[in-house]
PDB file of C-alpha atoms in Angstrom:
ATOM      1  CA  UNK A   9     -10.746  -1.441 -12.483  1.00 86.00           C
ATOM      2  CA  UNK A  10      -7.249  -2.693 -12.872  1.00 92.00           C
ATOM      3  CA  UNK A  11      -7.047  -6.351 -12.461  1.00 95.00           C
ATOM      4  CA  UNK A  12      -3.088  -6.300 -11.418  1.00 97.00           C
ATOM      5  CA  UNK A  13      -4.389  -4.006  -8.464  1.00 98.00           C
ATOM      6  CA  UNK A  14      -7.387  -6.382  -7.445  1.00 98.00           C
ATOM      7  CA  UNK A  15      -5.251  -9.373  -7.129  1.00 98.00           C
ATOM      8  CA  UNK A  16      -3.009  -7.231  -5.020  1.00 98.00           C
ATOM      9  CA  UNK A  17      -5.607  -6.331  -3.256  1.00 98.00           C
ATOM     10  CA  UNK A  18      -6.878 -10.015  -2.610  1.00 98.00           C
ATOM     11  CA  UNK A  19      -3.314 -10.428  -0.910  1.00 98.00           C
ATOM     12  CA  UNK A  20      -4.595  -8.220   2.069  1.00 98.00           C
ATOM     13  CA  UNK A  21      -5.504  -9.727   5.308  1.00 98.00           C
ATOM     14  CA  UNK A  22      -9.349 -11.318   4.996  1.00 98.00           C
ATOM     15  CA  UNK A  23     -10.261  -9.027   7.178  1.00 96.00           C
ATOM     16  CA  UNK A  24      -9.152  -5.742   5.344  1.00 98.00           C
ATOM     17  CA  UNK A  25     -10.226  -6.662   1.609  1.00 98.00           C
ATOM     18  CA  UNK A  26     -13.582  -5.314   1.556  1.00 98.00           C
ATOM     19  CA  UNK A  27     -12.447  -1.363   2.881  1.00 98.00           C
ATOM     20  CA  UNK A  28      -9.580  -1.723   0.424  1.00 98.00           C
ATOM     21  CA  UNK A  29     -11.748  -2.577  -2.697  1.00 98.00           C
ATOM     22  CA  UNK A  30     -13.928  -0.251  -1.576  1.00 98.00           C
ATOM     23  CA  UNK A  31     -11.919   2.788  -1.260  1.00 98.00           C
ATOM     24  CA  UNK A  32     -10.326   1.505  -4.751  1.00 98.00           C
ATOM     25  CA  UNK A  33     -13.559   1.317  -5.947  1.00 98.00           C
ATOM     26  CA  UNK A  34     -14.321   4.815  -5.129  1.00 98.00           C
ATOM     27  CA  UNK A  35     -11.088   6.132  -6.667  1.00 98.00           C
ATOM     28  CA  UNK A  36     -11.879   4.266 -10.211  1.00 97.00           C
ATOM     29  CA  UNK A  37     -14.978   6.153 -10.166  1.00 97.00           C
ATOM     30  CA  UNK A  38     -13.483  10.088  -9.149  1.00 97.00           C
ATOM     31  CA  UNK A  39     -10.082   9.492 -11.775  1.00 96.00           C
ATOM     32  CA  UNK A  40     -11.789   9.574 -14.808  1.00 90.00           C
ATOM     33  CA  UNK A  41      -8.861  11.243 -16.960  1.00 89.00           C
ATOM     34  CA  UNK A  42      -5.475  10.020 -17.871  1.00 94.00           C
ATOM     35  CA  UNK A  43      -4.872   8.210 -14.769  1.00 96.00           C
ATOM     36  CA  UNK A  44      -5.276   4.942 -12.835  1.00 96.00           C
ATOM     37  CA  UNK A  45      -4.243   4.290  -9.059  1.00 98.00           C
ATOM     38  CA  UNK A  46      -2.244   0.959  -9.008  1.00 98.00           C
ATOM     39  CA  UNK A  47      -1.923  -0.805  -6.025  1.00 98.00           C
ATOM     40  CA  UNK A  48       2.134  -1.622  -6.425  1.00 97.00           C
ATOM     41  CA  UNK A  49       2.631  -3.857  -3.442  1.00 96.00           C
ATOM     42  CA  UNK A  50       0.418  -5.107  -0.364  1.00 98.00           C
ATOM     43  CA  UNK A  51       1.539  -8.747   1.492  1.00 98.00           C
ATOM     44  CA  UNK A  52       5.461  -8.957   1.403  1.00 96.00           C
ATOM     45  CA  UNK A  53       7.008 -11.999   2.810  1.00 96.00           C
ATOM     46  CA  UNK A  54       9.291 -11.641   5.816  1.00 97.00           C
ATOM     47  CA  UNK A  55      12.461 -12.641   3.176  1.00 97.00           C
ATOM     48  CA  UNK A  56      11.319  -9.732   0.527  1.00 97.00           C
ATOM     49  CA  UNK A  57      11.003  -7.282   4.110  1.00 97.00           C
ATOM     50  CA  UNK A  58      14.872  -8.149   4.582  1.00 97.00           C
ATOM     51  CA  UNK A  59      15.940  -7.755   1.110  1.00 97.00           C
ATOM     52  CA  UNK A  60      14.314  -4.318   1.184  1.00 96.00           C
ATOM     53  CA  UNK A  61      15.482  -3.198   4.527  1.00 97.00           C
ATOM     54  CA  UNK A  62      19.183  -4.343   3.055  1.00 97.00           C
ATOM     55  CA  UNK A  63      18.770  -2.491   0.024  1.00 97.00           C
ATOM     56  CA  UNK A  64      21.430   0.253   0.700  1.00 96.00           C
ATOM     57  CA  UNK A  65      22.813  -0.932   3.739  1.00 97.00           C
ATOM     58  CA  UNK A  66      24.199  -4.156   2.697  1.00 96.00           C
ATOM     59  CA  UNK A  67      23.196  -4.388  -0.799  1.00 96.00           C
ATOM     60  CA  UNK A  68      23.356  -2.136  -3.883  1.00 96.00           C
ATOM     61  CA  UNK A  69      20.697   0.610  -4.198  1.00 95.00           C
ATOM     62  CA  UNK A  70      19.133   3.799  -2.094  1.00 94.00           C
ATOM     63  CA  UNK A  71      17.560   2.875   0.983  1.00 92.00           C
ATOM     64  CA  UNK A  72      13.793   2.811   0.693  1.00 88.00           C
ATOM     65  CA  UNK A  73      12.686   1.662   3.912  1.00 91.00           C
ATOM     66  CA  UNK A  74      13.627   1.332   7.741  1.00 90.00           C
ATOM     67  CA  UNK A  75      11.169  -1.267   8.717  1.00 94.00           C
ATOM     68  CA  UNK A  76      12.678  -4.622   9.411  1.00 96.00           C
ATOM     69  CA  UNK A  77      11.351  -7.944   8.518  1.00 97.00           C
ATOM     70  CA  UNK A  78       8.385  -8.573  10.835  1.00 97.00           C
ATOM     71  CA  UNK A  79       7.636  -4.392  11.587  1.00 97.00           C
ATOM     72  CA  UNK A  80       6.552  -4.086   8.217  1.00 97.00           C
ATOM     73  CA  UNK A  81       2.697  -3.707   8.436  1.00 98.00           C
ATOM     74  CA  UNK A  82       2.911  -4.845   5.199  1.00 98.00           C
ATOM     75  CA  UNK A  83       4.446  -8.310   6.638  1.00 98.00           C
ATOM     76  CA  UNK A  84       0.895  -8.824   7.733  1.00 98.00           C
ATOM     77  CA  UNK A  85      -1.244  -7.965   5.005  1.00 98.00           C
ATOM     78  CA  UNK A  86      -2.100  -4.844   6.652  1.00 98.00           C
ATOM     79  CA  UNK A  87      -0.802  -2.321   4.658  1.00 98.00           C
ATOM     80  CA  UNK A  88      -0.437  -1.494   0.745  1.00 98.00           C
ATOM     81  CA  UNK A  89       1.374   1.095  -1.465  1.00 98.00           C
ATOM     82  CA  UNK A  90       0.040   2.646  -4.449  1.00 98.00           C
ATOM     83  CA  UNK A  91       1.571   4.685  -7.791  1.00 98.00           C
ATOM     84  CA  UNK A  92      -0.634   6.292 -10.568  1.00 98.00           C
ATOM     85  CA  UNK A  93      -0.037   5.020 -14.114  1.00 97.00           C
ATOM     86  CA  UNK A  94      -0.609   7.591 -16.660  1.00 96.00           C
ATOM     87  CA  UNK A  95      -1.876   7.268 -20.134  1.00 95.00           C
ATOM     88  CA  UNK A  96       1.445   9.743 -21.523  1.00 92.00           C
ATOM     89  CA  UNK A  97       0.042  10.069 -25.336  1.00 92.00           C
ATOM     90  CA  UNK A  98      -3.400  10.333 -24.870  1.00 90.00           C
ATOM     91  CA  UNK A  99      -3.622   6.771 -26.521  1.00 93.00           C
ATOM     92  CA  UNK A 100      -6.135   4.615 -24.001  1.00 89.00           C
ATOM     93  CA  UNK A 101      -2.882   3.055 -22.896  1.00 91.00           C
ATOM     94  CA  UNK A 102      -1.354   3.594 -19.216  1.00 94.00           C
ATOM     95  CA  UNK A 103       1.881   2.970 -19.705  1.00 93.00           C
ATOM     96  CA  UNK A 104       4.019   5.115 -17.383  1.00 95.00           C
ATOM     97  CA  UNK A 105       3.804   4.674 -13.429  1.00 96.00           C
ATOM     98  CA  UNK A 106       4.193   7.769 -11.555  1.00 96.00           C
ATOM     99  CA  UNK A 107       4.530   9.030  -7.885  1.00 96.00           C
ATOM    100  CA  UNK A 108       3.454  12.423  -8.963  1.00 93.00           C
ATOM    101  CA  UNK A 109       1.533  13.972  -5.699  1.00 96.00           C
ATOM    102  CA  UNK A 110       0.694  17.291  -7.477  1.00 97.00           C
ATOM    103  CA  UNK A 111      -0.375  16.310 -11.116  1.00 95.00           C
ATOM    104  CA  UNK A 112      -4.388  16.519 -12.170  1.00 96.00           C
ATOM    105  CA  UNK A 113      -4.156  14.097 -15.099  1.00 94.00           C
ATOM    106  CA  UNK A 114      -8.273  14.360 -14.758  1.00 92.00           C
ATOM    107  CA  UNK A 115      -8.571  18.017 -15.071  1.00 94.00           C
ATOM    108  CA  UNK A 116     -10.856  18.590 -12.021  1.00 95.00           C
ATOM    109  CA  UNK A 117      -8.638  20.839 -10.222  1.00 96.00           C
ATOM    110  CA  UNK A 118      -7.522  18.728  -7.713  1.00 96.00           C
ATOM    111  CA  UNK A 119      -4.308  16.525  -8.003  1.00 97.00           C
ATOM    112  CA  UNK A 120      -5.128  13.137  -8.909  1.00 98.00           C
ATOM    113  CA  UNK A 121      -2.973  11.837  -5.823  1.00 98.00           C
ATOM    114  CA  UNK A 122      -4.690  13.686  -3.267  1.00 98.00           C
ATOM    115  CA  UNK A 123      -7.836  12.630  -4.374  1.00 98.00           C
ATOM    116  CA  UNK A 124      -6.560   8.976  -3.780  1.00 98.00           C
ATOM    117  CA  UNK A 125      -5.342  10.287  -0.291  1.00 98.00           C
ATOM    118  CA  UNK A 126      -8.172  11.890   0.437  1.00 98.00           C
ATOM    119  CA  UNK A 127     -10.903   8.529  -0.361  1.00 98.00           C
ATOM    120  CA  UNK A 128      -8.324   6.040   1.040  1.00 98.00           C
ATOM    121  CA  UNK A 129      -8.580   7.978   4.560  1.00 98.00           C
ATOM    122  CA  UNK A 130     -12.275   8.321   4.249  1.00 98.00           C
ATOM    123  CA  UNK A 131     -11.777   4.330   4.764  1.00 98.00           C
ATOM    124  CA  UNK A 132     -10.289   4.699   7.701  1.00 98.00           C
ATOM    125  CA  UNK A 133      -6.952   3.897   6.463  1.00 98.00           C
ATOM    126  CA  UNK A 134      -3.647   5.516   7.770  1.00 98.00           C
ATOM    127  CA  UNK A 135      -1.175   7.535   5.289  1.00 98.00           C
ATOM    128  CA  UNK A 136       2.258   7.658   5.576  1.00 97.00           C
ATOM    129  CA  UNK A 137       2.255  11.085   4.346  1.00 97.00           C
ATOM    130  CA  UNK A 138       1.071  12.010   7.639  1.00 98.00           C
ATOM    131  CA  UNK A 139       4.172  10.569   8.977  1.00 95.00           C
ATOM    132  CA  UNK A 140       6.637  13.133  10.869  1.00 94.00           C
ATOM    133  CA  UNK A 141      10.118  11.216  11.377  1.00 89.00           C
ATOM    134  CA  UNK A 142       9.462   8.733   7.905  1.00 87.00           C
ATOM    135  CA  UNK A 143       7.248  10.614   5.008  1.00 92.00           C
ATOM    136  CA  UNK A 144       5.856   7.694   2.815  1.00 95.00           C
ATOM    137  CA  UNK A 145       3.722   8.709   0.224  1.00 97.00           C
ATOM    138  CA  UNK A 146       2.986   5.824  -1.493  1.00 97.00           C
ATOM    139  CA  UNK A 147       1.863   4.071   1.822  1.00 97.00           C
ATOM    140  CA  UNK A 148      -1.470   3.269   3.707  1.00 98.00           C
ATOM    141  CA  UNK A 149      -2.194   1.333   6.285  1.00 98.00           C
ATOM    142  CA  UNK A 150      -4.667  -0.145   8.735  1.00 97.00           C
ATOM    143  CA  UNK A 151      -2.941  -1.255  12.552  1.00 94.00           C
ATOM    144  CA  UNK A 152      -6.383  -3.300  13.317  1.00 88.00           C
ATOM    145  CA  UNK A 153      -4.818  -1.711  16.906  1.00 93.00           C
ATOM    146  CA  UNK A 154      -2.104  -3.567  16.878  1.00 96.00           C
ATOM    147  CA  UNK A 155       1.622  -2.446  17.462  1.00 97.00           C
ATOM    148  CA  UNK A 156       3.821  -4.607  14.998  1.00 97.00           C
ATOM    149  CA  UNK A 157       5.356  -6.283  17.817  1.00 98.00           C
ATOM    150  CA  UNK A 158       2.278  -7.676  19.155  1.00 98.00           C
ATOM    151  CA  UNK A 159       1.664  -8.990  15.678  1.00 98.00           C
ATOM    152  CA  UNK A 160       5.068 -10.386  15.161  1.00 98.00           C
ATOM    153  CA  UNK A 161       4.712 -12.269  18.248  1.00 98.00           C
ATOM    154  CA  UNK A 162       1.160 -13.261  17.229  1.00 97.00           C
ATOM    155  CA  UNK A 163       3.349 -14.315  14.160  1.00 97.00           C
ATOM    156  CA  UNK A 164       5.835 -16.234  15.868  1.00 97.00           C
ATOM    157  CA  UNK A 165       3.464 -18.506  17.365  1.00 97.00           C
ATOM    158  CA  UNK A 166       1.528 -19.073  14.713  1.00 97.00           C
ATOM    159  CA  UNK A 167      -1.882 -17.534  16.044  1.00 97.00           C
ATOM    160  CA  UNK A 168      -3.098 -17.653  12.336  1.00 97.00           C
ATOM    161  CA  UNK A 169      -6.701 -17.489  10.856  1.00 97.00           C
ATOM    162  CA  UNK A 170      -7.340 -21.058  10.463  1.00 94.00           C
ATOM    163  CA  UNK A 171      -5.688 -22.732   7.318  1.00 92.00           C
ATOM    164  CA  UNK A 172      -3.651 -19.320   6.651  1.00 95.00           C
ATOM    165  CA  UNK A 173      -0.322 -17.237   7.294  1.00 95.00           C
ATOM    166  CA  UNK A 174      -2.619 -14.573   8.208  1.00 98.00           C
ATOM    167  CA  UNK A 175      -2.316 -13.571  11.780  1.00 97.00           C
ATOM    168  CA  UNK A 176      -5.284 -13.299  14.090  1.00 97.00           C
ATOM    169  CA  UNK A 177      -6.615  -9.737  14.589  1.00 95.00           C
TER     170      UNK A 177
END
């Protein structure tokens, strides 16, 4: 397993950890060829939300997301984003990340992306290449029911698990 991805993964909301290391869990065991899923982001602060949602509109770059601070799911812990890394020369070494959906580094037929899809929403988790008006392929997430307003609100009034930022679910 890829220790950069478990501490990601400890970043999720409490309540969350245990379906995401187990669905990573299960992906570590059906990649077995040149590739690794990396969990690239989970928790993001309401300040790196806004810097993203910026990016494009009022800062340099391409615009990579429409959520606002406080609609991310992410904002919550409730959400993370994944890439492969590939090992490119055959050398033990992962060394080049990639958001390649079609590519079977593993040489079982089946792209190495969809199988990730595919055990992530055996844990119940949502992909936002499901999504109609936003395609994010990179993106899962679990609502716990809620609507990102209710948890902003939640949010604003500080309804956190005890000792935590992490909202009440």
């Amino acid at each position: 397993m890829d220790k950069l991805s478990i501490d990601r993964i400890n970043l999720l909301h409490p309540q969350l950890r245990k379906s995401a290391l187990d669905a990573y869990s299960d992906i570590c065991i059906a990649l077995q060829g040149r590739s690794i899923c990396r969990i690239t982001f989970t928790l993001r602060t309401f300040k790196e939300q806004s810097d993203l949602y910026n990016q494009g509109r009022t800062t340099k770059g391409k615009i990579i997301t429409n959520a606002k601070a406080g609609s991310s799911y992410h904002n919550y812990g409730l959400a993370l984003d994944i890439a492969l890394v590939i090992d490119t020369n055959k050398d033990g070494i992962f060394d080049t990340a990639r958001w390649d959906t079609k590519g079977d580094y593993d040489g079982d037929l089946k792209s190495d992306w969809m199988e990730c899809v595919e055990i992530f929403k055996s844990h119940g988790w949502d992909w936002g290449g499901d999504w109609i008006t936003f395609v994010d392929m990179p993106h899962f997430e679990k609502r716990a029911n809620y609507h990102w307003k209710v948890l902003l609100n939640k949010h604003n009034k500080k309804d956190f698990i005890n000792g935590t930022t992490y909202v009440n679910i």
